[in-house]
Backbone as CSV, one residue per row, in Angstrom:
resi,resn,N_x,N_y,N_z,CA_x,CA_y,CA_z,C_x,C_y,C_z
1,MET,33.223,33.345,-16.766,33.088,33.034,-15.698,34.313,32.095,-16.016
2,SER,35.409,32.708,-15.054,36.721,31.795,-14.830,36.565,30.510,-14.172
3,ALA,37.233,29.262,-14.667,37.128,27.924,-13.944,37.003,28.367,-11.875
4,LEU,37.987,29.104,-11.924,38.345,29.202,-10.818,36.852,29.367,-9.724
5,ALA,36.097,30.498,-10.436,34.352,30.740,-10.068,33.194,29.488,-10.484
6,CYS,33.776,28.653,-11.346,32.918,27.707,-11.760,32.752,26.481,-10.498
7,LEU,33.755,26.309,-10.010,34.888,25.432,-8.923,33.976,25.775,-8.216
8,LEU,34.300,27.342,-7.582,33.835,27.542,-6.321,32.231,27.746,-5.882
9,VAL,31.070,27.227,-7.400,29.871,27.261,-7.372,29.639,26.464,-6.931
10,LEU,30.509,25.183,-7.880,29.783,23.702,-7.955,30.091,23.023,-6.054
11,ALA,31.207,23.682,-5.589,31.705,23.241,-4.335,30.743,23.846,-3.182
12,THR,29.938,24.559,-3.642,28.406,25.871,-2.553,27.750,24.845,-3.266
13,VAL,27.675,24.406,-4.157,26.283,23.244,-3.924,26.187,22.501,-3.994
14,VAL,27.654,21.169,-4.314,27.269,19.962,-3.212,27.516,20.264,-1.928
15,THR,28.066,20.937,-1.029,28.069,21.796,0.350,27.338,21.659,1.030
16,MET,25.609,22.752,0.267,24.409,22.594,0.456,23.950,21.432,0.632
17,ALA,24.140,20.304,-0.462,23.133,19.603,-0.252,23.404,18.312,0.488
18,THR,24.878,18.100,0.685,25.856,17.289,2.124,24.629,17.720,2.820
19,ALA,25.110,19.137,3.200,24.535,19.642,4.680,22.934,19.382,4.735
20,GLN,22.650,19.582,3.908,20.521,19.177,4.256,20.286,17.903,3.928
21,GLY,21.029,17.147,3.937,20.716,15.326,3.616,20.336,14.716,3.132
22,GLY,19.967,15.101,1.873,19.391,14.723,0.957,18.373,14.465,0.587
23,TYR,17.902,13.036,1.074,16.252,12.852,1.510,15.539,12.978,3.055
24,GLY,16.566,13.138,3.470,16.205,13.383,5.152,16.848,12.078,6.004
25,GLN,16.188,11.845,7.234,16.894,10.510,8.082,16.625,9.008,7.373
26,ILE,17.754,8.438,7.399,17.676,7.024,7.255,16.581,6.441,8.201
27,ILE,15.840,5.409,7.718,14.587,4.900,8.323,14.793,3.274,8.215
28,PRO,15.330,2.851,9.282,15.628,1.379,9.321,14.613,0.401,8.874
29,ILE,14.590,-0.531,8.336,13.671,-1.908,7.736,14.528,-2.734,8.858
30,LEU,12.990,-3.235,9.851,13.352,-4.482,10.892,12.799,-5.447,11.080
31,LYS,12.070,-5.348,9.544,11.513,-7.062,9.427,11.040,-7.164,8.280
32,ASP,11.400,-8.211,7.467,11.741,-8.177,5.765,11.566,-9.591,5.924
33,ASP,11.039,-10.104,5.544,10.332,-11.866,5.809,9.282,-12.009,4.616
34,ARG,10.348,-12.698,3.607,9.138,-13.678,2.419,9.809,-14.333,2.206
35,THR,8.514,-15.571,1.948,8.345,-17.067,1.254,7.698,-16.637,0.268
36,GLN,8.180,-18.144,-0.784,7.346,-18.721,-1.994,7.503,-19.906,-2.082
37,ASN,6.350,-20.624,-2.973,6.950,-21.829,-2.532,5.829,-21.762,-4.453
38,PRO,6.039,-23.530,-4.575,6.134,-23.674,-6.345,4.512,-23.683,-6.346
39,TYR,3.560,-23.855,-5.437,2.429,-24.134,-5.389,1.901,-22.960,-5.488
40,GLY,2.458,-21.883,-5.837,1.514,-20.306,-5.517,1.215,-19.856,-4.221
41,GLU,1.639,-20.356,-3.260,1.784,-19.527,-2.190,2.588,-18.831,-1.953
42,ASN,2.700,-17.692,-1.626,3.623,-16.485,-0.598,2.914,-15.457,0.096
43,ARG,4.282,-14.985,0.933,3.538,-14.934,2.022,4.492,-13.357,2.567
44,PHE,4.723,-11.730,2.767,5.701,-11.365,2.770,5.308,-10.593,4.083
45,GLU,5.996,-9.864,4.731,5.633,-9.261,5.763,6.834,-8.050,6.407
46,PHE,6.529,-6.930,5.873,7.658,-6.551,6.258,7.546,-5.025,7.382
47,GLU,8.411,-4.224,8.486,7.929,-3.344,9.155,9.865,-2.576,9.276
48,THR,9.121,-1.119,9.396,10.261,0.131,9.227,10.090,0.671,11.059
49,GLY,11.215,1.131,11.024,11.154,2.169,12.127,10.539,3.091,12.412
50,ASN,10.053,3.398,11.097,9.004,4.262,11.455,7.579,4.387,11.922
51,GLY,7.131,3.121,11.658,5.604,2.470,12.480,4.725,2.173,11.103
52,ILE,5.770,1.819,9.853,4.832,1.336,8.527,5.084,-0.017,8.998
53,VAL,4.383,-0.949,9.083,3.691,-1.970,8.539,3.125,-2.970,7.335
54,ARG,3.520,-3.585,6.874,2.718,-4.181,5.074,2.806,-5.674,5.364
55,TYR,1.896,-6.008,5.766,1.733,-7.520,5.182,0.519,-8.224,4.205
56,GLU,1.214,-9.730,3.511,-0.079,-10.009,2.311,0.176,-11.579,2.668
57,THR,-0.226,-12.237,2.291,-0.434,-13.681,1.635,-0.954,-14.278,0.583
58,GLY,-0.622,-14.902,0.115,-1.218,-15.444,-0.777,-1.606,-16.706,-1.410
59,SER,-2.192,-17.362,-2.184,-2.809,-19.218,-2.607,-3.357,-19.191,-3.420
60,GLU,-3.661,-20.276,-4.102,-4.080,-20.787,-4.974,-5.151,-21.451,-4.663
61,ASN,-6.496,-20.803,-4.783,-8.290,-21.181,-4.704,-9.022,-20.949,-5.489
62,ASN,-8.584,-21.562,-5.944,-10.185,-21.771,-7.561,-9.711,-20.132,-8.138
63,GLY,-8.403,-19.923,-8.821,-8.021,-18.765,-9.196,-7.298,-18.512,-8.359
64,HIS,-6.770,-16.967,-7.810,-5.033,-16.834,-7.217,-5.834,-15.419,-6.227
65,VAL,-5.764,-16.135,-4.616,-6.365,-15.427,-4.031,-5.557,-14.308,-2.836
66,GLN,-5.122,-13.254,-2.808,-4.117,-12.796,-2.395,-4.839,-11.499,-1.149
67,GLU,-4.877,-12.372,0.096,-5.193,-11.106,1.318,-3.707,-10.173,1.685
68,GLY,-3.901,-9.523,2.675,-2.916,-8.192,3.669,-3.434,-7.387,3.767
69,GLY,-2.415,-6.401,3.939,-2.944,-4.887,4.336,-1.825,-3.943,4.882
70,TRP,-1.683,-3.117,5.353,-0.735,-2.132,5.810,-1.352,-1.340,6.590
71,ARG,-0.597,-0.809,7.601,-0.554,0.375,8.888,0.476,1.135,8.993
72,TYR,0.645,2.617,9.340,0.879,3.436,9.330,0.628,4.485,10.238
73,GLN,0.878,5.448,10.209,0.801,6.995,10.798,0.269,7.964,10.150
74,SER,-0.602,8.694,9.860,-0.667,10.066,9.056,0.092,10.794,9.321
75,PRO,0.067,11.839,8.466,1.340,13.692,8.620,0.255,14.106,10.245
76,GLU,-0.525,13.930,9.777,-2.041,14.522,11.120,-1.699,13.472,12.442
77,GLY,-1.398,12.891,12.240,-1.276,11.734,13.556,-1.951,10.854,13.191
78,ILE,-2.997,10.916,13.246,-4.096,9.516,13.022,-3.713,8.203,12.267
79,PRO,-4.036,6.499,12.675,-3.324,5.483,12.741,-4.302,5.595,11.369
80,VAL,-3.978,5.000,10.153,-4.209,4.082,9.430,-4.058,2.835,9.344
81,GLU,-5.241,1.843,9.217,-5.173,0.435,9.143,-6.356,0.554,7.728
82,ILE,-5.463,-0.349,6.496,-5.992,-1.040,5.624,-6.202,-1.868,5.655
83,THR,-6.659,-3.213,5.397,-6.943,-4.924,4.828,-7.651,-4.931,3.283
84,PHE,-7.223,-6.097,3.003,-7.753,-6.150,1.170,-7.839,-7.776,0.978
85,VAL,-9.001,-8.151,0.262,-8.544,-9.138,-0.068,-9.168,-8.656,-1.344
86,ALA,-8.075,-9.660,-2.237,-8.009,-10.185,-3.630,-8.548,-11.087,-4.358
87,ASP,-9.878,-11.730,-4.969,-10.054,-13.133,-4.942,-11.197,-12.877,-6.322
88,GLN,-12.275,-14.159,-6.364,-12.413,-14.029,-7.755,-13.507,-12.928,-8.150
89,GLY,-13.923,-11.927,-6.584,-14.579,-10.707,-6.287,-14.141,-9.850,-6.635
90,GLY,-12.701,-9.601,-7.204,-12.196,-8.067,-7.483,-11.262,-7.949,-6.193
91,TYR,-10.731,-6.753,-6.279,-10.373,-5.950,-5.050,-11.129,-5.245,-4.053
92,GLN,-10.905,-6.328,-2.844,-11.963,-4.975,-1.922,-11.222,-5.083,-0.556
93,PRO,-10.978,-3.535,-0.482,-9.536,-2.813,0.563,-10.840,-2.431,1.235
94,GLN,-10.548,-2.436,2.999,-11.645,-2.205,3.964,-10.727,-0.958,4.840
95,GLY,-10.815,0.141,5.680,-10.729,0.561,6.499,-11.252,2.120,6.649
96,ASP,-11.422,1.692,7.822,-11.824,3.505,8.205,-12.226,4.435,7.347
97,LEU,-10.628,4.593,6.821,-10.155,5.794,6.524,-11.129,5.937,4.922
98,LEU,-11.605,5.119,4.656,-11.834,4.746,3.039,-13.119,5.227,2.515
99,PRO,-12.929,6.569,1.674,-14.439,6.804,1.270,-15.332,5.702,1.110
100,VAL,-16.915,5.928,1.708,-18.183,4.980,1.332,-19.093,5.638,0.970
101,ALA,-19.713,4.966,-0.151,-20.739,5.624,-1.130,-22.090,6.372,-0.378
102,PRO,-22.681,6.973,-0.505,-24.214,7.119,0.324,-25.009,6.071,-0.056
103,PRO,-26.085,5.588,0.611,-27.288,5.439,0.069,-27.841,5.452,-0.541
104,LEU,-28.062,4.727,-1.427,-29.021,5.029,-2.517,-30.106,5.401,-2.146
105,PRO,-30.816,6.744,-2.407,-32.243,7.843,-2.672,-33.735,6.415,-3.421
106,TYR,-33.695,5.059,-2.813,-34.523,4.785,-4.566,-34.395,3.279,-3.765
107,GLN,-35.285,2.193,-3.900,-34.962,1.011,-3.709,-34.854,0.195,-4.909
108,ARG,-34.217,-0.229,-4.868,-33.978,-1.127,-6.674,-35.337,-2.315,-6.771
109,THR,-35.827,-2.677,-8.254,-36.418,-2.977,-8.394,-36.629,-3.983,-9.112
110,GLN,-35.487,-4.449,-9.990,-35.171,-4.844,-10.942,-33.655,-5.703,-10.778
111,SER,-33.230,-6.784,-10.903,-31.806,-7.284,-11.232,-31.900,-7.438,-12.301
112,PHE,-30.534,-6.509,-12.675,-29.677,-6.637,-14.295,-29.689,-8.067,-15.080
113,GLY,-28.853,-8.814,-13.859,-28.378,-9.921,-14.344,-29.157,-11.342,-14.294
114,GLY,-30.888,-11.070,-14.578,-31.386,-12.641,-14.343,-32.604,-12.077,-15.854
115,GLY,-31.668,-11.632,-16.518,-32.824,-11.490,-18.164,-34.003,-10.495,-18.038
116,GLY,-33.788,-9.862,-17.462,-35.218,-8.851,-17.216,-35.319,-7.892,-18.671
117,GLY,-35.031,-8.900,-19.637,-35.361,-7.919,-21.059,-34.883,-7.470,-21.548
118,TYR,-33.311,-6.992,-20.593,-31.991,-5.666,-21.134,-31.287,-6.404,-21.845
119,ALA,-30.737,-6.316,-22.794,-29.865,-6.372,-23.946,-28.448,-6.398,-23.418
């Protein structure tokens, strides 16, 4: 292949990539607030032009506690909102679209934390 043909192929590829817009439409950041202090407290919140919102706060309270959530619209048009707490009890998300375990088909009769003979 001649140098001219290689140059022509390269120019065509660059033109096609430019015409497609790369990653698509640029989405503006409407809000981006972040604060932090030396006592372990933090807070951030941001919002984008396509409706995505993310927020979170954290503090030292007998260990680190973080709370927050996010909102967006799914590709199917369903509004999604997830909130969470992360503390001594672990990460605990909540939201209408999160799966929920089915109820147990039996009633528990023993607690495993009370030394019921289990090693």
